[in-house]
């Protein structure tokens, strides 16, 4: 199994509070991704990173920011959580940008009340 | 219209049956991925293919690039195969971004 961990695994927070989710990898993969998974939707890309300090937006990036100061860590921040951000969040990693498998973390279930 | 469509959305089978899940896409791709997600569980990559056919155990994945269609087959299905099966396509380019289908929920009954 690819060495990917996410923390926390579960979180309940109140509307308006900031939340940071962490993805940590031990594989030294260059590409990292944050997705959200909601019923009726496929996994949707929030932000991705193609190297340290190199990040870009995905299709559902509004209300989210990311940072990557080290190869192994990719942080997703909800500056002011809203109920629409209640979701399961998955981190993934990929070795290259070519046709290559993505390996997924275990997911974080976030509930915003 | 979604760029990646899966059918059926839900599938119930009896143990031992041959199962087929379909995926159609409308964009040019560099590769197609099949993923498995058990209830409450993580997501595991089953196959990545860009042509032809791949086999792993009781699982077979095929792709027809001209028709923009892929199938995932499960032979001699077992209750432990019960999961959501997700099709995703990579459009290539600089970032290996994937576009995902909404998944097929498979239940295999003993």
PDB file of C-alpha atoms in Angstrom:
ATOM      1  CA  UNK A   1       0.000   0.000   0.000  1.00  0.00           C
ATOM      2  CA  UNK A   2       1.163   3.492  -0.821  1.00  0.00           C
ATOM      3  CA  UNK A   3       2.186   5.397   2.285  1.00  0.00           C
ATOM      4  CA  UNK A   4      -0.502   8.043   2.429  1.00  0.00           C
ATOM      5  CA  UNK A   5      -2.158   9.218   5.616  1.00  0.00           C
ATOM      6  CA  UNK A   6      -4.793  11.838   6.218  1.00  0.00           C
ATOM      7  CA  UNK A   7      -5.563  13.666   9.418  1.00  0.00           C
ATOM      8  CA  UNK A   8      -7.925  14.011  11.038  1.00  0.00           C
ATOM      9  CA  UNK A   9     -10.008  11.066   9.847  1.00  0.00           C
ATOM     10  CA  UNK A  10     -13.214  12.539  11.197  1.00  0.00           C
ATOM     11  CA  UNK A  11     -14.084  16.090  12.162  1.00  0.00           C
ATOM     12  CA  UNK A  12     -17.204  17.950  13.162  1.00  0.00           C
ATOM     13  CA  UNK A  13     -16.986  21.717  13.106  1.00  0.00           C
ATOM     14  CA  UNK A  14     -19.262  24.716  13.181  1.00  0.00           C
ATOM     15  CA  UNK A  15     -20.118  27.036  10.321  1.00  0.00           C
ATOM     16  CA  UNK A  16     -17.647  29.885  10.049  1.00  0.00           C
ATOM     17  CA  UNK A  17     -14.697  28.170  11.692  1.00  0.00           C
ATOM     18  CA  UNK A  18     -11.426  27.521   9.872  1.00  0.00           C
ATOM     19  CA  UNK A  19     -10.465  23.907   9.227  1.00  0.00           C
ATOM     20  CA  UNK A  20      -7.217  22.400   7.954  1.00  0.00           C
ATOM     21  CA  UNK A  21      -6.905  18.870   6.631  1.00  0.00           C
ATOM     22  CA  UNK A  22      -3.514  17.274   6.230  1.00  0.00           C
ATOM     23  CA  UNK A  23      -2.262  14.769   3.702  1.00  0.00           C
ATOM     24  CA  UNK A  24       1.093  13.147   4.345  1.00  0.00           C
ATOM     25  CA  UNK A  25       2.955  10.799   1.992  1.00  0.00           C
ATOM     26  CA  UNK A  26       6.124   8.794   2.388  1.00  0.00           C
ATOM     27  CA  UNK A  27       6.455   7.906  -1.317  1.00  0.00           C
ATOM     28  CA  UNK A  28       8.228  11.067  -2.524  1.00  0.00           C
ATOM     29  CA  UNK A  29       5.627  11.426  -5.304  1.00  0.00           C
ATOM     30  CA  UNK A  30       5.641  14.786  -7.019  1.00  0.00           C
ATOM     31  CA  UNK A  31       1.911  15.177  -7.713  1.00  0.00           C
ATOM     32  CA  UNK A  32      -0.694  15.486  -4.975  1.00  0.00           C
ATOM     33  CA  UNK A  33      -4.426  16.066  -5.256  1.00  0.00           C
ATOM     34  CA  UNK A  34      -7.350  16.946  -3.017  1.00  0.00           C
ATOM     35  CA  UNK A  35     -10.790  15.607  -3.983  1.00  0.00           C
ATOM     36  CA  UNK A  36     -14.203  15.735  -2.398  1.00  0.00           C
ATOM     37  CA  UNK A  37     -16.747  12.944  -2.706  1.00  0.00           C
ATOM     38  CA  UNK A  38     -20.470  13.622  -2.433  1.00  0.00           C
ATOM     39  CA  UNK A  39     -23.519  11.446  -3.152  1.00  0.00           C
ATOM     40  CA  UNK A  40     -24.596  11.716  -6.778  1.00  0.00           C
ATOM     41  CA  UNK A  41     -21.283  13.192  -7.852  1.00  0.00           C
ATOM     42  CA  UNK A  42     -18.090  11.571  -8.901  1.00  0.00           C
ATOM     43  CA  UNK A  43     -14.933  12.535  -7.121  1.00  0.00           C
ATOM     44  CA  UNK A  44     -14.259  16.179  -7.879  1.00  0.00           C
ATOM     45  CA  UNK A  45     -10.890  17.853  -7.875  1.00  0.00           C
ATOM     46  CA  UNK A  46     -10.464  20.757  -5.458  1.00  0.00           C
ATOM     47  CA  UNK A  47      -6.785  21.656  -5.831  1.00  0.00           C
ATOM     48  CA  UNK A  48      -3.651  19.901  -6.917  1.00  0.00           C
ATOM     49  CA  UNK A  49       0.095  20.334  -6.572  1.00  0.00           C
ATOM     50  CA  UNK A  50       2.839  19.543  -9.035  1.00  0.00           C
ATOM     51  CA  UNK A  51       5.715  20.280  -6.693  1.00  0.00           C
ATOM     52  CA  UNK A  52       6.742  22.154  -3.578  1.00  0.00           C
ATOM     53  CA  UNK A  53       5.047  25.549  -3.580  1.00  0.00           C
ATOM     54  CA  UNK A  54       3.449  24.748  -6.961  1.00  0.00           C
ATOM     55  CA  UNK A  55      -0.308  24.451  -6.750  1.00  0.00           C
ATOM     56  CA  UNK A  56      -3.304  25.109  -8.953  1.00  0.00           C
ATOM     57  CA  UNK A  57      -7.077  25.084  -8.795  1.00  0.00           C
ATOM     58  CA  UNK A  58      -9.377  22.243  -9.702  1.00  0.00           C
ATOM     59  CA  UNK A  59     -13.023  22.337 -10.678  1.00  0.00           C
ATOM     60  CA  UNK A  60     -14.486  23.058  -7.211  1.00  0.00           C
ATOM     61  CA  UNK A  61     -11.868  25.289  -5.599  1.00  0.00           C
ATOM     62  CA  UNK A  62     -14.092  28.095  -4.271  1.00  0.00           C
ATOM     63  CA  UNK A  63     -13.833  28.350  -0.479  1.00  0.00           C
ATOM     64  CA  UNK A  64     -10.658  26.236  -0.309  1.00  0.00           C
ATOM     65  CA  UNK A  65      -6.956  27.010  -0.249  1.00  0.00           C
ATOM     66  CA  UNK A  66      -3.924  24.732  -0.194  1.00  0.00           C
ATOM     67  CA  UNK A  67      -0.278  24.823   0.677  1.00  0.00           C
ATOM     68  CA  UNK A  68       2.662  22.558   0.032  1.00  0.00           C
ATOM     69  CA  UNK A  69       5.868  23.583   1.781  1.00  0.00           C
ATOM     70  CA  UNK A  70       7.387  20.085   1.756  1.00  0.00           C
ATOM     71  CA  UNK A  71       7.165  17.230  -0.756  1.00  0.00           C
ATOM     72  CA  UNK A  72       5.466  14.996   1.785  1.00  0.00           C
ATOM     73  CA  UNK A  73       2.722  17.317   3.039  1.00  0.00           C
ATOM     74  CA  UNK A  74      -0.246  18.864   1.253  1.00  0.00           C
ATOM     75  CA  UNK A  75      -2.638  20.906   3.380  1.00  0.00           C
ATOM     76  CA  UNK A  76      -6.222  21.793   2.506  1.00  0.00           C
ATOM     77  CA  UNK A  77      -7.756  24.734   4.356  1.00  0.00           C
ATOM     78  CA  UNK A  78     -11.360  25.794   4.578  1.00  0.00           C
ATOM     79  CA  UNK A  79     -10.999  29.424   5.639  1.00  0.00           C
ATOM     80  CA  UNK A  80     -14.591  29.695   6.892  1.00  0.00           C
ATOM     81  CA  UNK A  81     -16.406  26.375   6.745  1.00  0.00           C
ATOM     82  CA  UNK A  82     -19.945  26.210   5.341  1.00  0.00           C
ATOM     83  CA  UNK A  83     -22.501  23.409   5.459  1.00  0.00           C
ATOM     84  CA  UNK A  84     -22.018  22.848   1.713  1.00  0.00           C
ATOM     85  CA  UNK A  85     -18.472  21.741   2.500  1.00  0.00           C
ATOM     86  CA  UNK A  86     -19.727  18.755   4.470  1.00  0.00           C
ATOM     87  CA  UNK A  87     -18.178  15.921   2.511  1.00  0.00           C
ATOM     88  CA  UNK A  88     -15.610  13.155   2.462  1.00  0.00           C
ATOM     89  CA  UNK A  89     -12.218  14.471   1.402  1.00  0.00           C
ATOM     90  CA  UNK A  90      -9.630  12.274  -0.273  1.00  0.00           C
ATOM     91  CA  UNK A  91      -6.011  13.017  -0.935  1.00  0.00           C
ATOM     92  CA  UNK A  92      -4.212  11.256  -3.787  1.00  0.00           C
ATOM     93  CA  UNK A  93      -0.660  11.082  -5.061  1.00  0.00           C
ATOM     94  CA  UNK A  94       0.904  10.313  -8.419  1.00  0.00           C
ATOM     95  CA  UNK A  95       4.490   9.759  -9.393  1.00  0.00           C
ATOM     96  CA  UNK A  96       4.364  11.459 -12.766  1.00  0.00           C
ATOM     97  CA  UNK A  97       2.053  13.527 -14.901  1.00  0.00           C
ATOM     98  CA  UNK A  98       1.914  10.858 -17.584  1.00  0.00           C
ATOM     99  CA  UNK A  99      -0.618   8.072 -17.638  1.00  0.00           C
ATOM    100  CA  UNK A 100       0.029   6.816 -14.140  1.00  0.00           C
ATOM    101  CA  UNK A 101      -2.034   5.434 -11.300  1.00  0.00           C
ATOM    102  CA  UNK A 102      -3.167   7.685  -8.505  1.00  0.00           C
ATOM    103  CA  UNK A 103      -2.977   6.302  -4.988  1.00  0.00           C
ATOM    104  CA  UNK A 104      -5.580   7.470  -2.530  1.00  0.00           C
ATOM    105  CA  UNK A 105      -5.463   8.187   1.166  1.00  0.00           C
ATOM    106  CA  UNK A 106      -8.088   6.767   3.565  1.00  0.00           C
ATOM    107  CA  UNK A 107     -10.286   9.886   3.474  1.00  0.00           C
ATOM    108  CA  UNK A 108     -11.458  12.464   5.996  1.00  0.00           C
ATOM    109  CA  UNK A 109     -15.140  12.763   6.841  1.00  0.00           C
ATOM    110  CA  UNK A 110     -15.920  16.414   7.581  1.00  0.00           C
ATOM    111  CA  UNK A 111     -19.249  17.563   8.952  1.00  0.00           C
ATOM    112  CA  UNK A 112     -20.017  21.277   9.163  1.00  0.00           C
ATOM    113  CA  UNK A 113     -22.978  22.037  11.440  1.00  0.00           C
TER     114      UNK A 113
ATOM    115  CA  UNK B   1     -23.829  15.672 -19.969  1.00  0.00           C
ATOM    116  CA  UNK B   2     -21.044  14.209 -17.855  1.00  0.00           C
ATOM    117  CA  UNK B   3     -17.810  13.491 -19.646  1.00  0.00           C
ATOM    118  CA  UNK B   4     -17.707  10.041 -18.019  1.00  0.00           C
ATOM    119  CA  UNK B   5     -20.865   7.953 -17.771  1.00  0.00           C
ATOM    120  CA  UNK B   6     -21.177   4.605 -16.023  1.00  0.00           C
ATOM    121  CA  UNK B   7     -23.905   2.003 -16.246  1.00  0.00           C
ATOM    122  CA  UNK B   8     -25.632   0.579 -14.434  1.00  0.00           C
ATOM    123  CA  UNK B   9     -25.697   2.837 -11.373  1.00  0.00           C
ATOM    124  CA  UNK B  10     -26.762  -0.072  -9.170  1.00  0.00           C
ATOM    125  CA  UNK B  11     -26.337  -3.782  -9.717  1.00  0.00           C
ATOM    126  CA  UNK B  12     -27.380  -6.763  -7.638  1.00  0.00           C
ATOM    127  CA  UNK B  13     -26.051 -10.196  -8.525  1.00  0.00           C
ATOM    128  CA  UNK B  14     -26.058 -13.693  -7.091  1.00  0.00           C
ATOM    129  CA  UNK B  15     -22.818 -15.266  -6.029  1.00  0.00           C
ATOM    130  CA  UNK B  16     -21.112 -16.924  -8.970  1.00  0.00           C
ATOM    131  CA  UNK B  17     -22.618 -14.710 -11.658  1.00  0.00           C
ATOM    132  CA  UNK B  18     -20.616 -12.989 -14.386  1.00  0.00           C
ATOM    133  CA  UNK B  19     -20.810  -9.217 -13.955  1.00  0.00           C
ATOM    134  CA  UNK B  20     -20.224  -6.410 -16.431  1.00  0.00           C
ATOM    135  CA  UNK B  21     -19.963  -2.709 -15.623  1.00  0.00           C
ATOM    136  CA  UNK B  22     -19.735  -0.216 -18.453  1.00  0.00           C
ATOM    137  CA  UNK B  23     -18.038   3.142 -18.845  1.00  0.00           C
ATOM    138  CA  UNK B  24     -18.404   5.582 -21.737  1.00  0.00           C
ATOM    139  CA  UNK B  25     -16.504   8.805 -22.130  1.00  0.00           C
ATOM    140  CA  UNK B  26     -16.703  11.742 -24.484  1.00  0.00           C
ATOM    141  CA  UNK B  27     -13.211  13.232 -24.370  1.00  0.00           C
ATOM    142  CA  UNK B  28      -9.815  12.284 -25.678  1.00  0.00           C
ATOM    143  CA  UNK B  29      -7.904  10.359 -23.056  1.00  0.00           C
ATOM    144  CA  UNK B  30      -4.407   9.226 -22.244  1.00  0.00           C
ATOM    145  CA  UNK B  31      -5.598   6.384 -20.015  1.00  0.00           C
ATOM    146  CA  UNK B  32      -8.687   4.960 -18.332  1.00  0.00           C
ATOM    147  CA  UNK B  33      -8.745   3.829 -14.714  1.00  0.00           C
ATOM    148  CA  UNK B  34     -10.974   1.442 -12.811  1.00  0.00           C
ATOM    149  CA  UNK B  35     -11.124   1.926  -9.053  1.00  0.00           C
ATOM    150  CA  UNK B  36     -12.838   0.061  -6.212  1.00  0.00           C
ATOM    151  CA  UNK B  37     -14.292   1.510  -3.045  1.00  0.00           C
ATOM    152  CA  UNK B  38     -15.703  -0.694  -0.288  1.00  0.00           C
ATOM    153  CA  UNK B  39     -18.428   0.793   1.944  1.00  0.00           C
ATOM    154  CA  UNK B  40     -16.861   3.251   4.339  1.00  0.00           C
ATOM    155  CA  UNK B  41     -13.496   2.404   2.888  1.00  0.00           C
ATOM    156  CA  UNK B  42     -10.725   3.876   0.889  1.00  0.00           C
ATOM    157  CA  UNK B  43     -10.267   3.887  -2.867  1.00  0.00           C
ATOM    158  CA  UNK B  44      -8.055   1.329  -4.534  1.00  0.00           C
ATOM    159  CA  UNK B  45      -6.807   1.358  -8.109  1.00  0.00           C
ATOM    160  CA  UNK B  46      -7.701  -1.852  -9.970  1.00  0.00           C
ATOM    161  CA  UNK B  47      -6.551  -1.141 -13.512  1.00  0.00           C
ATOM    162  CA  UNK B  48      -5.086   1.536 -15.690  1.00  0.00           C
ATOM    163  CA  UNK B  49      -5.303   0.890 -19.424  1.00  0.00           C
ATOM    164  CA  UNK B  50      -4.974   2.779 -22.658  1.00  0.00           C
ATOM    165  CA  UNK B  51      -5.665  -0.071 -25.097  1.00  0.00           C
ATOM    166  CA  UNK B  52      -6.771  -3.662 -25.283  1.00  0.00           C
ATOM    167  CA  UNK B  53      -7.404  -5.749 -22.209  1.00  0.00           C
ATOM    168  CA  UNK B  54      -5.965  -6.413 -18.760  1.00  0.00           C
ATOM    169  CA  UNK B  55      -6.689  -9.249 -16.350  1.00  0.00           C
ATOM    170  CA  UNK B  56      -6.045  -9.588 -12.647  1.00  0.00           C
ATOM    171  CA  UNK B  57      -7.456 -12.635 -10.945  1.00  0.00           C
ATOM    172  CA  UNK B  58     -11.220 -12.681 -11.565  1.00  0.00           C
ATOM    173  CA  UNK B  59     -11.262  -9.109 -12.858  1.00  0.00           C
ATOM    174  CA  UNK B  60     -10.943  -8.201 -16.527  1.00  0.00           C
ATOM    175  CA  UNK B  61     -10.901  -4.695 -17.986  1.00  0.00           C
ATOM    176  CA  UNK B  62     -11.247  -3.897 -21.659  1.00  0.00           C
ATOM    177  CA  UNK B  63     -11.187  -0.672 -23.603  1.00  0.00           C
ATOM    178  CA  UNK B  64     -12.235   0.284 -27.129  1.00  0.00           C
ATOM    179  CA  UNK B  65     -10.587   3.596 -27.938  1.00  0.00           C
ATOM    180  CA  UNK B  66     -12.509   4.123 -31.193  1.00  0.00           C
ATOM    181  CA  UNK B  67     -15.873   3.672 -29.463  1.00  0.00           C
ATOM    182  CA  UNK B  68     -14.751   5.495 -26.283  1.00  0.00           C
ATOM    183  CA  UNK B  69     -15.983   2.659 -24.138  1.00  0.00           C
ATOM    184  CA  UNK B  70     -14.597   0.418 -21.433  1.00  0.00           C
ATOM    185  CA  UNK B  71     -15.977  -2.534 -19.537  1.00  0.00           C
ATOM    186  CA  UNK B  72     -15.062  -4.095 -16.222  1.00  0.00           C
ATOM    187  CA  UNK B  73     -15.941  -7.784 -15.900  1.00  0.00           C
ATOM    188  CA  UNK B  74     -16.005  -9.865 -12.742  1.00  0.00           C
ATOM    189  CA  UNK B  75     -16.075 -13.620 -13.209  1.00  0.00           C
ATOM    190  CA  UNK B  76     -17.423 -15.995 -10.546  1.00  0.00           C
ATOM    191  CA  UNK B  77     -18.586 -13.087  -8.386  1.00  0.00           C
ATOM    192  CA  UNK B  78     -18.355 -13.329  -4.610  1.00  0.00           C
ATOM    193  CA  UNK B  79     -19.953 -11.302  -1.807  1.00  0.00           C
ATOM    194  CA  UNK B  80     -16.559  -9.751  -1.054  1.00  0.00           C
ATOM    195  CA  UNK B  81     -16.747  -8.111  -4.509  1.00  0.00           C
ATOM    196  CA  UNK B  82     -19.573  -5.928  -3.182  1.00  0.00           C
ATOM    197  CA  UNK B  83     -18.307  -2.368  -3.535  1.00  0.00           C
ATOM    198  CA  UNK B  84     -18.583   0.776  -5.621  1.00  0.00           C
ATOM    199  CA  UNK B  85     -16.659   0.544  -8.880  1.00  0.00           C
ATOM    200  CA  UNK B  86     -15.498   3.849 -10.302  1.00  0.00           C
ATOM    201  CA  UNK B  87     -14.350   4.645 -13.817  1.00  0.00           C
ATOM    202  CA  UNK B  88     -12.032   7.604 -14.354  1.00  0.00           C
ATOM    203  CA  UNK B  89     -10.276   9.011 -17.393  1.00  0.00           C
ATOM    204  CA  UNK B  90      -7.039  10.899 -17.621  1.00  0.00           C
ATOM    205  CA  UNK B  91      -7.007  13.579 -20.272  1.00  0.00           C
ATOM    206  CA  UNK B  92      -3.241  13.766 -20.348  1.00  0.00           C
ATOM    207  CA  UNK B  93      -1.385  17.024 -20.263  1.00  0.00           C
ATOM    208  CA  UNK B  94       0.849  18.388 -17.571  1.00  0.00           C
ATOM    209  CA  UNK B  95      -0.915  17.293 -14.418  1.00  0.00           C
ATOM    210  CA  UNK B  96      -2.449  13.778 -14.699  1.00  0.00           C
ATOM    211  CA  UNK B  97      -5.831  15.133 -13.638  1.00  0.00           C
ATOM    212  CA  UNK B  98      -8.629  12.575 -13.670  1.00  0.00           C
ATOM    213  CA  UNK B  99     -12.338  12.926 -14.455  1.00  0.00           C
ATOM    214  CA  UNK B 100     -14.482  10.472 -12.541  1.00  0.00           C
ATOM    215  CA  UNK B 101     -17.760   8.735 -13.215  1.00  0.00           C
ATOM    216  CA  UNK B 102     -20.320   8.585 -10.417  1.00  0.00           C
ATOM    217  CA  UNK B 103     -19.690   4.918  -9.741  1.00  0.00           C
ATOM    218  CA  UNK B 104     -21.592   1.626  -9.900  1.00  0.00           C
ATOM    219  CA  UNK B 105     -22.786   0.153  -6.614  1.00  0.00           C
ATOM    220  CA  UNK B 106     -22.469  -3.629  -6.803  1.00  0.00           C
ATOM    221  CA  UNK B 107     -24.063  -5.971  -4.290  1.00  0.00           C
ATOM    222  CA  UNK B 108     -23.307  -9.683  -4.606  1.00  0.00           C
ATOM    223  CA  UNK B 109     -25.675 -11.813  -2.597  1.00  0.00           C
ATOM    224  CA  UNK B 110     -24.695 -15.256  -1.276  1.00  0.00           C
TER     225      UNK B 110
END
